[in-house]
mmCIF file of C-alpha atoms and ligand atoms in Angstrom:
data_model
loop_
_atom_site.group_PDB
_atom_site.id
_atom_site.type_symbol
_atom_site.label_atom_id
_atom_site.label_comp_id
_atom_site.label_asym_id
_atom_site.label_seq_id
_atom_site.Cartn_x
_atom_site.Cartn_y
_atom_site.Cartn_z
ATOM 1 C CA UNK A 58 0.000 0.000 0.000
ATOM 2 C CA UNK A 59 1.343 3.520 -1.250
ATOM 3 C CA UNK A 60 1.368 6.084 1.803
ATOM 4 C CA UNK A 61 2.227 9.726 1.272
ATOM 5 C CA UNK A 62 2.893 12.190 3.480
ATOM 6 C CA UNK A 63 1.310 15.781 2.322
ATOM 7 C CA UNK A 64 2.625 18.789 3.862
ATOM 8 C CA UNK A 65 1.038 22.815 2.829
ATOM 9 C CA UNK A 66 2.984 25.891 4.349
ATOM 10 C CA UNK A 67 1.527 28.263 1.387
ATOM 11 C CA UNK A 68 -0.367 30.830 3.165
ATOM 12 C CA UNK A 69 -2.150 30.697 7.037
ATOM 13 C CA UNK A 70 -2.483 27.075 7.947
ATOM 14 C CA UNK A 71 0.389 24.575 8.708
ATOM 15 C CA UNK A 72 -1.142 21.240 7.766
ATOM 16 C CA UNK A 73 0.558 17.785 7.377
ATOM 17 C CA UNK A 74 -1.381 14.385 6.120
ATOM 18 C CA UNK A 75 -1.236 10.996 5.465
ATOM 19 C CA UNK A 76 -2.686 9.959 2.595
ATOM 20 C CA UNK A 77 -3.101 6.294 0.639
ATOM 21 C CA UNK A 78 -3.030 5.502 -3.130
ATOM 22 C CA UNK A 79 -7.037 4.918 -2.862
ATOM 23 C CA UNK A 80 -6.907 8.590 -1.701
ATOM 24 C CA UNK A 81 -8.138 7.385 2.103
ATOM 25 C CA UNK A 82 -7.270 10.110 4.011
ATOM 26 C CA UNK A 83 -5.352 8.244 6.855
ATOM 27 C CA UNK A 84 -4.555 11.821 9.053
ATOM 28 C CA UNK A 85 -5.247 15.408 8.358
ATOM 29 C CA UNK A 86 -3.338 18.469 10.910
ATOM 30 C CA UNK A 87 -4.478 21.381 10.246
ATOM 31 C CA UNK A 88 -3.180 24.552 12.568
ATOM 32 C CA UNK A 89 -4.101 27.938 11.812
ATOM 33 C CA UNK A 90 -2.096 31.267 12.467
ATOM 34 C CA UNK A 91 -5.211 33.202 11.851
ATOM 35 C CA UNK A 92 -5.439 34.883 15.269
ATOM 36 C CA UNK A 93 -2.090 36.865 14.685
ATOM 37 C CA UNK A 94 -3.289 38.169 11.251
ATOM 38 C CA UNK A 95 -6.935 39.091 11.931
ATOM 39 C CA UNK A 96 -5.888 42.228 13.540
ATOM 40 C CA UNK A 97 -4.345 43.190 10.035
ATOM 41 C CA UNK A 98 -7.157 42.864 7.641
ATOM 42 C CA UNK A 99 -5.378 39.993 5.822
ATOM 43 C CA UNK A 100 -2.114 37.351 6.435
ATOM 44 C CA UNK A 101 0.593 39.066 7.448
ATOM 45 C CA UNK A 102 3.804 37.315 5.260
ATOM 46 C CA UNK A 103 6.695 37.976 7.910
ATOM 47 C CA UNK A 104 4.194 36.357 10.564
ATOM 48 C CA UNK A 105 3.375 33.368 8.505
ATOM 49 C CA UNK A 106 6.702 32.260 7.899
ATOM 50 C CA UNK A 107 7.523 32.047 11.789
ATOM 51 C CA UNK A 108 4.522 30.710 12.708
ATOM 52 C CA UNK A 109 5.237 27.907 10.008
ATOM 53 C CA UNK A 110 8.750 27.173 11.229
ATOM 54 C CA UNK A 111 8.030 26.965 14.326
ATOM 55 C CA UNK A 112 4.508 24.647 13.648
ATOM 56 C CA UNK A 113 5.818 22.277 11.014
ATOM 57 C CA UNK A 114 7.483 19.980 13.185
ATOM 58 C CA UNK A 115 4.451 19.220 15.519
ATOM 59 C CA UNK A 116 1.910 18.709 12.465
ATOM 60 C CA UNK A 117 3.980 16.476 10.821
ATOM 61 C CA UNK A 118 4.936 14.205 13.871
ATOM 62 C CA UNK A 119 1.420 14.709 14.410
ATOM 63 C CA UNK A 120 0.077 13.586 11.036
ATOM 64 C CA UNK A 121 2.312 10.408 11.250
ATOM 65 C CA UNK A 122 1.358 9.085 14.555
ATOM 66 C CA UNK A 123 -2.295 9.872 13.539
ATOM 67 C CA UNK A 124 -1.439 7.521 10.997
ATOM 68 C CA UNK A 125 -0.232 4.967 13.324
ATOM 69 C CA UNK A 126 3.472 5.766 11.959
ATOM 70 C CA UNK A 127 6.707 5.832 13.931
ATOM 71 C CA UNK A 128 7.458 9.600 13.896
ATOM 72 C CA UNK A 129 10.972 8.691 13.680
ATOM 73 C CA UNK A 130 11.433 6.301 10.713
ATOM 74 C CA UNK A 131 8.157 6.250 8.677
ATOM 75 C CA UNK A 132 6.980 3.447 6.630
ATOM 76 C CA UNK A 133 5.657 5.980 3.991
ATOM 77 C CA UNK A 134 7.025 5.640 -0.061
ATOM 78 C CA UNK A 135 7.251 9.798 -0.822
ATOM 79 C CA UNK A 136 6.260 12.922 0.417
ATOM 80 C CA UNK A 137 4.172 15.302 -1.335
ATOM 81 C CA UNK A 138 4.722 19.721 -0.704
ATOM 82 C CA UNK A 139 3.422 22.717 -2.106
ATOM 83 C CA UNK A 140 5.825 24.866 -3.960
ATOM 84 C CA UNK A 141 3.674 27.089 -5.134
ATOM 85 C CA UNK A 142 1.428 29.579 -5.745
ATOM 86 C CA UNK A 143 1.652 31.533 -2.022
ATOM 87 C CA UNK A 144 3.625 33.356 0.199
ATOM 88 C CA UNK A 145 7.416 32.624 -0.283
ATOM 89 C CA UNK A 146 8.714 32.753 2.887
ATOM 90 C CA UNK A 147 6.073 30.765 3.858
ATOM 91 C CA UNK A 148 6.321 28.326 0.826
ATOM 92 C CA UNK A 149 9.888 27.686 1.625
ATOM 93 C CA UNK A 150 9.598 26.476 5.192
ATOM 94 C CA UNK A 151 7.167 23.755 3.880
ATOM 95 C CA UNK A 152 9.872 23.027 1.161
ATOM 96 C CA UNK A 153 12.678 23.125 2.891
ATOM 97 C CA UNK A 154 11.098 20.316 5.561
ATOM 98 C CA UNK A 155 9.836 18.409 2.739
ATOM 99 C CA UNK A 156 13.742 18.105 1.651
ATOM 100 C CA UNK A 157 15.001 17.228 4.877
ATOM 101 C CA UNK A 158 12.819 14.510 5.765
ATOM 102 C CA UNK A 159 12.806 12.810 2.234
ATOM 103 C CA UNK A 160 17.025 13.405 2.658
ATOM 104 C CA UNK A 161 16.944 11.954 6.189
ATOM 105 C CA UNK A 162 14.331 8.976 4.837
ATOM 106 C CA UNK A 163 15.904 8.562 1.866
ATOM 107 C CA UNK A 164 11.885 9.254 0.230
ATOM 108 C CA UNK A 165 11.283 10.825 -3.164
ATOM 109 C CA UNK A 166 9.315 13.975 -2.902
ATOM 110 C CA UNK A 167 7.726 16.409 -5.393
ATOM 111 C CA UNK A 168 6.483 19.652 -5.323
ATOM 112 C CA UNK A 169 2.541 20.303 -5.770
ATOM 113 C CA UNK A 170 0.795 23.114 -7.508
ATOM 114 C CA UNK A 171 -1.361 24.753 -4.390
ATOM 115 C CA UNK A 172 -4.356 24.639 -6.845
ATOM 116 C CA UNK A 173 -4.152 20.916 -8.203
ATOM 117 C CA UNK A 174 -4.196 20.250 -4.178
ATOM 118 C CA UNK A 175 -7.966 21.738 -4.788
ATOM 119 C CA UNK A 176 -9.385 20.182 -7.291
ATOM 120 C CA UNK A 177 -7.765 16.566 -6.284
ATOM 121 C CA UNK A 178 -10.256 17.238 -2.330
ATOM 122 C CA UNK A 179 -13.568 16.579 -3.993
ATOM 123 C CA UNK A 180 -12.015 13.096 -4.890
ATOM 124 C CA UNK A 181 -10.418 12.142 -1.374
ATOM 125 C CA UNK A 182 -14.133 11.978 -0.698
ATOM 126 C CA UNK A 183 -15.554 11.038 -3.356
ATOM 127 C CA UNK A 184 -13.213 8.435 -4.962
ATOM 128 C CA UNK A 185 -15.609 6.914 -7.617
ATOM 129 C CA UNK A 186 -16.451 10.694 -9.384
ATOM 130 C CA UNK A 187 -17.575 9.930 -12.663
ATOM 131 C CA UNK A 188 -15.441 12.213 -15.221
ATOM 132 C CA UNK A 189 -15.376 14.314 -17.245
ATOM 133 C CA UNK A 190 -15.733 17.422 -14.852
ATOM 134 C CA UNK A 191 -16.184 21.052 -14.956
ATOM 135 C CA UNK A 192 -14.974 22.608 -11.636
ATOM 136 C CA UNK A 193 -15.596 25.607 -10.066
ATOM 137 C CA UNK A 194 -12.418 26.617 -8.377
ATOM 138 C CA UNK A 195 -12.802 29.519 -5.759
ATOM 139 C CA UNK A 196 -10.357 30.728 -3.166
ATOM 140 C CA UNK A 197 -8.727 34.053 -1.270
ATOM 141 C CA UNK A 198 -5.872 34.198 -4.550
ATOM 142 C CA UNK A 199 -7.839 32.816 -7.257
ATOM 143 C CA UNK A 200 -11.322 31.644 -9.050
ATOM 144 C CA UNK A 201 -11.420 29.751 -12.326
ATOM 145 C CA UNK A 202 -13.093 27.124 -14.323
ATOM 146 C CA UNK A 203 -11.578 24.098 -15.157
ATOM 147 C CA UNK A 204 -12.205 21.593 -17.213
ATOM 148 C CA UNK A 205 -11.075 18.395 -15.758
ATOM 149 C CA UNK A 206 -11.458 14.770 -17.835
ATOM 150 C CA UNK A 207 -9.695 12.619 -15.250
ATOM 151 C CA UNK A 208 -7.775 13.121 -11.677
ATOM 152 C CA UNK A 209 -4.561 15.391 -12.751
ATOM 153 C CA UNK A 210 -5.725 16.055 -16.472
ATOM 154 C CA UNK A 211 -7.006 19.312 -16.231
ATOM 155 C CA UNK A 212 -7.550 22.564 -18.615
ATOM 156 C CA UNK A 213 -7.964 26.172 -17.123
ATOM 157 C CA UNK A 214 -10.903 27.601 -19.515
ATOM 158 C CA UNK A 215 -12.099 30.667 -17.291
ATOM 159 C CA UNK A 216 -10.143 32.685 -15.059
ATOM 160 C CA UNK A 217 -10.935 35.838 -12.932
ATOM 161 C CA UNK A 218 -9.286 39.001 -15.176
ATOM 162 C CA UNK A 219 -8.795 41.191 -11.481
ATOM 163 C CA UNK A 220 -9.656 40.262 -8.210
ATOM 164 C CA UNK A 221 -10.442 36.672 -6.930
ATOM 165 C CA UNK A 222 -13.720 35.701 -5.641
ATOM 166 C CA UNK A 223 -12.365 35.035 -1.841
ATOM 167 C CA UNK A 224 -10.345 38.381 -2.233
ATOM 168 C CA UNK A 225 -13.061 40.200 -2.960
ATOM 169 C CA UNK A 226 -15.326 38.820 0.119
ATOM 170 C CA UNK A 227 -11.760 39.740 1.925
ATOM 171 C CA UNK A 228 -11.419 43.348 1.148
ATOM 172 C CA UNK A 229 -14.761 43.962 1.401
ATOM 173 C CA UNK A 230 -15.045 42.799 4.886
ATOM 174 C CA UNK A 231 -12.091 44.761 5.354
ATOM 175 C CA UNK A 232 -14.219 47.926 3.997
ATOM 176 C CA UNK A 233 -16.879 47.029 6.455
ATOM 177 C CA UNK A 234 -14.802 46.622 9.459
ATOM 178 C CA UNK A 235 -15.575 42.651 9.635
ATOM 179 C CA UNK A 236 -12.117 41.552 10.092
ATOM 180 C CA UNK A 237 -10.425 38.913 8.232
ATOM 181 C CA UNK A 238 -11.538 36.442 6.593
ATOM 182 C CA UNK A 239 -14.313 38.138 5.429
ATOM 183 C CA UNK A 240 -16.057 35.406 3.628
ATOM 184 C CA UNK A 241 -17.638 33.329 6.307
ATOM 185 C CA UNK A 242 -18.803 36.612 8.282
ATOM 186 C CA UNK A 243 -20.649 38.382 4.952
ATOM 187 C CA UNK A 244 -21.793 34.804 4.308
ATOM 188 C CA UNK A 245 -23.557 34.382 7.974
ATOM 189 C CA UNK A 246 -24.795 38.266 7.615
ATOM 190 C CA UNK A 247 -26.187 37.934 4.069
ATOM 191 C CA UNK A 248 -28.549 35.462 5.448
ATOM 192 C CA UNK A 249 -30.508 37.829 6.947
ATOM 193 C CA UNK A 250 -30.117 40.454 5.050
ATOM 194 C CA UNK A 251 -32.022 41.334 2.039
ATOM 195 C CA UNK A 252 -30.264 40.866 -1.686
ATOM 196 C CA UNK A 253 -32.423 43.552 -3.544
ATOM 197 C CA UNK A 254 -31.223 46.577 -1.160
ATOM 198 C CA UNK A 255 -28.219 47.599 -3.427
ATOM 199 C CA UNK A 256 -28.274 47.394 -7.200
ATOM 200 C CA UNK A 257 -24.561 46.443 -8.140
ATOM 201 C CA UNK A 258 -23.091 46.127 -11.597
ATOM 202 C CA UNK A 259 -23.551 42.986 -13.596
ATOM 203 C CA UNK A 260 -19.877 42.509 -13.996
ATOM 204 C CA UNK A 261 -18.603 40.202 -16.753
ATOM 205 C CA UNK A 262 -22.417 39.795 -18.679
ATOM 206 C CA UNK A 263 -20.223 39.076 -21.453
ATOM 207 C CA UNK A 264 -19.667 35.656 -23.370
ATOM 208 C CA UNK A 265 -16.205 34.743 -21.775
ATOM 209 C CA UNK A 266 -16.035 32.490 -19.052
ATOM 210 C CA UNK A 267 -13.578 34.900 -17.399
ATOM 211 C CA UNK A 268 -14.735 36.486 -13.835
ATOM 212 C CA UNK A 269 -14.184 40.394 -12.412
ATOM 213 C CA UNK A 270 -15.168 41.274 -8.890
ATOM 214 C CA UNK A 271 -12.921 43.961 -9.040
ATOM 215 C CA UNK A 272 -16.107 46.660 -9.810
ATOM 216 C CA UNK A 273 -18.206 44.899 -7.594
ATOM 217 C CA UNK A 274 -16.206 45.330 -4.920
ATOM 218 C CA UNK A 275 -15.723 49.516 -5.316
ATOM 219 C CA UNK A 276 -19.744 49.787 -5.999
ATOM 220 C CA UNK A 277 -20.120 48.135 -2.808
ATOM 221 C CA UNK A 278 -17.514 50.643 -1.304
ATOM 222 C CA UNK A 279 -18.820 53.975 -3.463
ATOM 223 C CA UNK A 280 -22.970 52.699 -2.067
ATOM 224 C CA UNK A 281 -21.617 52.503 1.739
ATOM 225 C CA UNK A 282 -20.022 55.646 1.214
ATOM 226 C CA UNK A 283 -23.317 57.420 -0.134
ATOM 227 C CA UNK A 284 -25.724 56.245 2.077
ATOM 228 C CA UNK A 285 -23.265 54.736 5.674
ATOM 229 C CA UNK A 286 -27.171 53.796 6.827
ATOM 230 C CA UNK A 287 -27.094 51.198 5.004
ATOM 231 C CA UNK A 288 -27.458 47.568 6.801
ATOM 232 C CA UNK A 289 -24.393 45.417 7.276
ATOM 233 C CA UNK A 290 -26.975 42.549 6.643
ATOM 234 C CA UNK A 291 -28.546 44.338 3.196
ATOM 235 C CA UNK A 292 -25.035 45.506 1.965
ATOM 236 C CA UNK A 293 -23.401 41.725 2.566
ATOM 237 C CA UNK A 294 -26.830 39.698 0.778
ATOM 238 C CA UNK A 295 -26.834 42.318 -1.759
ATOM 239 C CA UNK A 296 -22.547 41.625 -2.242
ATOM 240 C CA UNK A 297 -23.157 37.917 -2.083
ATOM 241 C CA UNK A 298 -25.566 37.825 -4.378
ATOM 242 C CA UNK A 299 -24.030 39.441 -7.189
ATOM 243 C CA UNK A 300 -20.692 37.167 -6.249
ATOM 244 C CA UNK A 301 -22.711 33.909 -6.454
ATOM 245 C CA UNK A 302 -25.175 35.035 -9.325
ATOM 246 C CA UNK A 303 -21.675 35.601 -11.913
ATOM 247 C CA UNK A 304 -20.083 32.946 -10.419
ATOM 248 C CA UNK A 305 -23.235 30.674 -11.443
ATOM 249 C CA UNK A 306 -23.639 32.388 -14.493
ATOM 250 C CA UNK A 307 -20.332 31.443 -15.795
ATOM 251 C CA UNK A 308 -20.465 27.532 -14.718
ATOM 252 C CA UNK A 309 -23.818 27.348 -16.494
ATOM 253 C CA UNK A 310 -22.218 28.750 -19.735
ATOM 254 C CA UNK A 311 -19.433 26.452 -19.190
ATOM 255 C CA UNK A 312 -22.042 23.366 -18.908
ATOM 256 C CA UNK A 313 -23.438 24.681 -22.182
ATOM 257 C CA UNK A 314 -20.500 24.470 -23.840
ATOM 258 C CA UNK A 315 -18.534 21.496 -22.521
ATOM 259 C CA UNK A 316 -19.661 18.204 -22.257
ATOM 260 C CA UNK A 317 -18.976 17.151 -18.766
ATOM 261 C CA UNK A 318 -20.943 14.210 -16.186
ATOM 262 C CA UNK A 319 -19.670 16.339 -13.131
ATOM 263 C CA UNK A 320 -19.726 19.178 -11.677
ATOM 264 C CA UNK A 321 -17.529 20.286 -8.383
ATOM 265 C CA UNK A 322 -16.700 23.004 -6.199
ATOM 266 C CA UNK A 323 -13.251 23.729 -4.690
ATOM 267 C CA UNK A 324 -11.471 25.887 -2.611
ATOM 268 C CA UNK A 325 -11.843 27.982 0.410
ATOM 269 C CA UNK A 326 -15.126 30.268 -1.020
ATOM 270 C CA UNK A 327 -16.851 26.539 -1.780
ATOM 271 C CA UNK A 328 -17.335 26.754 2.002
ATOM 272 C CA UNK A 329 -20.122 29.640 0.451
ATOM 273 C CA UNK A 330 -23.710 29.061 1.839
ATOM 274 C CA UNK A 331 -25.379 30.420 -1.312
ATOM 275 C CA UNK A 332 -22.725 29.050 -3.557
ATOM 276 C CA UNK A 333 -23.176 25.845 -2.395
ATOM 277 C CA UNK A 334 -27.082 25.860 -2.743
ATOM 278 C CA UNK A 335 -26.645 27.231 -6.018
ATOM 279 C CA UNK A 336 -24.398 24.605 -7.330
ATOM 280 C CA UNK A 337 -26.419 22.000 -6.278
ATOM 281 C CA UNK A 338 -29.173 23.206 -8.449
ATOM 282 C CA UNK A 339 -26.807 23.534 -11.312
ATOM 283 C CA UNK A 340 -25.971 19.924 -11.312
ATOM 284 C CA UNK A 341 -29.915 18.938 -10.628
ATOM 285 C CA UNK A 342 -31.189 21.051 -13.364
ATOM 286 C CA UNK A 343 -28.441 19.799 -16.311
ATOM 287 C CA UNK A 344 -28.570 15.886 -14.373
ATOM 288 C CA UNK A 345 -24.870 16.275 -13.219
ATOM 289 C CA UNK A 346 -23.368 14.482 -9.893
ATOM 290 C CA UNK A 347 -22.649 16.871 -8.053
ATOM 291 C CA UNK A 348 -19.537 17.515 -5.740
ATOM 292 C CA UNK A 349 -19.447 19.615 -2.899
ATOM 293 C CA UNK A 350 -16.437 18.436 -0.839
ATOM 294 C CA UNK A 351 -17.133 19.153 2.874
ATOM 295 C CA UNK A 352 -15.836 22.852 4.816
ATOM 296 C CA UNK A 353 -12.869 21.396 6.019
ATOM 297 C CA UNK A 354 -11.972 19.932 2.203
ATOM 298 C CA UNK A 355 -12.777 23.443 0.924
ATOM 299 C CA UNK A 356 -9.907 25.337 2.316
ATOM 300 C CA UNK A 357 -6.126 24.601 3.246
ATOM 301 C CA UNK A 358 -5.227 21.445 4.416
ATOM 302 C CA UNK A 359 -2.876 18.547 2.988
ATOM 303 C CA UNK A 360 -4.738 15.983 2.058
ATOM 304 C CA UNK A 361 -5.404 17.610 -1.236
ATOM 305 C CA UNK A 362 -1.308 18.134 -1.494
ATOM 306 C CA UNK A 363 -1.073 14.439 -0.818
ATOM 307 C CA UNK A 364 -3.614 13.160 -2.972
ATOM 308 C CA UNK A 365 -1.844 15.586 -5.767
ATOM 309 C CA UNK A 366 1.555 14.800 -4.540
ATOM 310 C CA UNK A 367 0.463 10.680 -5.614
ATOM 311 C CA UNK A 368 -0.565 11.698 -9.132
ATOM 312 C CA UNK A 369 2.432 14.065 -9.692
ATOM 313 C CA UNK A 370 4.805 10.994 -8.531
ATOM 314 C CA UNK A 371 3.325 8.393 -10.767
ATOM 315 C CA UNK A 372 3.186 10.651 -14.146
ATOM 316 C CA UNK A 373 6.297 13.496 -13.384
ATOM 317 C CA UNK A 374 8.449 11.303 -11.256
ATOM 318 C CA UNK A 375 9.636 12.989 -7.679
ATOM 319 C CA UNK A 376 11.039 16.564 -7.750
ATOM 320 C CA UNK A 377 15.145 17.630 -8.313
ATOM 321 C CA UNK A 378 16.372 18.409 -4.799
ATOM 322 C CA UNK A 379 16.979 21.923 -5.955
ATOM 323 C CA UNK A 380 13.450 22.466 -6.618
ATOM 324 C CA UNK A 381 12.640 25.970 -5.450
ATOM 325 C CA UNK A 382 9.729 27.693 -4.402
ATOM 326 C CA UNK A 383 7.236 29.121 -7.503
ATOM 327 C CA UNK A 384 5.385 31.712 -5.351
ATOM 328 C CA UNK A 385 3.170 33.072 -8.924
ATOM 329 C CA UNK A 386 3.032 29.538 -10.547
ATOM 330 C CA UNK A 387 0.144 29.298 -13.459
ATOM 331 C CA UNK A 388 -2.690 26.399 -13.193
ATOM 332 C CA UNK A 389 -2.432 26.992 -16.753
ATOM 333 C CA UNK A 390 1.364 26.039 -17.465
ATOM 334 C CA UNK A 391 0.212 22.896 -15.701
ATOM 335 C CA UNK A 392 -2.001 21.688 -18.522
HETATM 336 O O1 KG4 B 284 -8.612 28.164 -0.356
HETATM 337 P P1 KG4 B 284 -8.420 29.040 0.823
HETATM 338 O O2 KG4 B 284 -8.492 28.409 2.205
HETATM 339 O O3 KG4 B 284 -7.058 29.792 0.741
HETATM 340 C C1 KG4 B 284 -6.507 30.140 -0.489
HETATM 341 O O4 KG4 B 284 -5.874 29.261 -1.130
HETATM 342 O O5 KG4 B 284 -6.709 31.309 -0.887
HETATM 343 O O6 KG4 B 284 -9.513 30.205 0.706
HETATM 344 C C2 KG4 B 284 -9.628 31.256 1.633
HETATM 345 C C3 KG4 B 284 -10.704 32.207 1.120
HETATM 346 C C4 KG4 B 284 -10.749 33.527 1.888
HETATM 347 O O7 KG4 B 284 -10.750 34.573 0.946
HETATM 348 C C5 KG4 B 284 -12.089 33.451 2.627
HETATM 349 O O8 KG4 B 284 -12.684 34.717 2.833
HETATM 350 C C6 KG4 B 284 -12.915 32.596 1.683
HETATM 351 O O9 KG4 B 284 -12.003 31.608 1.238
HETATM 352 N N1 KG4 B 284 -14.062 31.952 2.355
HETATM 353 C C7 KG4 B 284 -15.348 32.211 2.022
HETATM 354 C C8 KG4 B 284 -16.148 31.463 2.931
HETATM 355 N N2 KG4 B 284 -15.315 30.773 3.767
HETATM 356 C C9 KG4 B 284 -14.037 31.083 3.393
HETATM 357 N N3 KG4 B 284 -15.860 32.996 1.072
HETATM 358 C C10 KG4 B 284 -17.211 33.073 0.982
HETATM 359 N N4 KG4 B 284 -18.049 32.396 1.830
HETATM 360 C C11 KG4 B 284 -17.568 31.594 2.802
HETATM 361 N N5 KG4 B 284 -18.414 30.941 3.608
HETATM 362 ZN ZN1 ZN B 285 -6.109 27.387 -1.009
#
């Protein structure tokens, strides 16, 4: 049996996991340095990287014995890391472990793109997906549409052109004074808040399958600064809305033009009430199965960089040792 340890250092969360070649999930160790950024508005790099360095150790012992490993001499065959997109000094402590325990363990390892980690979580829980499928990737650095016909064979054929979907719901809870992240807190308010009260631009009502939440995010800004009265609960239903409603928009033109027997939704904003919801009824209305991998699949952890990690091994081979970190790394040169 193939075991492979994952390990993700890219932006907040330190996470380590264990991982088998039927993509069981054997451990997952997730630890968060969120309280030291939320101060900030956003993840502060320079913290980041210490937290990581002085986390990674833990996790990973942690990850191991969760796996009923000896911490000290593993029977794993190769270890899995992100090396990019993210923070770089954060990228590098993950790295830089990876190396030393596949030198001290004489394991292969290879470095994973941060956003094939994504789209491989809907399959650590659902193993038997039936392919071809069109997923809706959505997180704090990017959202696109990808066009996926089996585990690791993947096409990028809609990107955002500005901001990303989760960096939007960031800066405009930032705007509000909601602290960071902003997307589970505008999420929770839109729910009881009405999504008629503003009328925002229909961004992107175009024919691409490209996103922009760019203008929607200074129309939310330019209404709060016309009328400050407005409800935190109107202004974030009336924000979500016009997030989910282009994000929708563009999956269902995707689903027009691709043929595809699944549809799935990835990354941290897949944790989205509304988005969620409004997938579902995607897939029900074009007869699609439907993935929706659960809130702790949706954002960081290493289970995805494992499951990844096991692909990239079979069809690349393991990583040069002097593999460095690619903090700006394309989905797209992946392909
Ligand atoms: O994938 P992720 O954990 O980290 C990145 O790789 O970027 O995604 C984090 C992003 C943040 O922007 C956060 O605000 C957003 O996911 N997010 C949400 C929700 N939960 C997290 N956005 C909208 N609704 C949510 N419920
Ligand atoms: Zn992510």
């Amino acid at each position: 049996m193939t075991l492979i340890l994952g390990i993700e250092t890219s932006c907040d969360e330190t996470a380590a996991a264990i991982v088998d070649e039927n993509y069981l999930v054997r451990s997952s160790i997730i630890e968060s340095s969120l309280d030291l950024h939320r101060d900030f508005g956003g993840v502060v790099p320079e913290l980041a990287g210490r937290a990581h360095l002085s986390t990674i150790g833990p996790v990973v012992r942690r990850a191991l014995e969760g796996a009923g490993l000896d911490p000290l001499q593993p029977a794993i065959d190769g270890i899995a890391v992100t090396s990019g997109p993210g923070l770089i000094g954060s990228l590098l402590v993950g790295l830089s472990a990876a190396k030393a325990y596949a030198l001290g363990w004489s394991l292969p390892f290879v470095g994973v793109h941060h956003l094939e980690g994504h789209l491989f979580a809907p399959l650590l829980e659902t193993p038997d997906m039936e392919w071809p499928v069109l997923t809706l990737l959505v997180s704090g650095g990017h959202s696109a549409l990808v066009l996926h016909t089996s585990p690791g064979v993947h096409r990028v054929i809609g990107e955002t052109i500005d901001d990303a979907a989760g960096e939007a719901y960031d800066k405009v809870a930032r705007w509000l004074g909601l602290g960071y992240p902003g997307g589970p807190v505008i999420d929770q308010l839109a729910s009881r808040g009405n999504p008629s009260a503003l009328t925002l631009p229909k961004s992107m009502w175009n024919e691409t399958l490209d996103f922009s939440f760019s203008g929607l995010k200074t129309a939310v800004v330019r209404a709060t600064e016309k009328n400050p009265d407005l409800a935190l609960e109107d202004v974030a239903a009336s924000f979500q809305a016009a997030v989910v409603e282009q994000l929708l928009r563009k999956t269902r033109q995707a689903l027009e033009e691709h043929e595809v027997r699944g549809v799935a939704l990835a990354g941290g904003v897949a944790a989205n009430s509304a988005l969620r919801r409004g997938l579902t009824e995607l897939g029900a209305q074009y007869q699609l199965a439907t993935y929706l991998p659960s809130l702790v699949m949706c954002t960081d952890n290493a289970a995805m960089i494992a499951a990844a990690g096991l692909y990239r091994l079979r069809h690349d081979g393991p990583s040069a040792h002097e593999l460095s970190a690619s903090p700006n790394w394309q989905l797209a040169a992946l392909s």
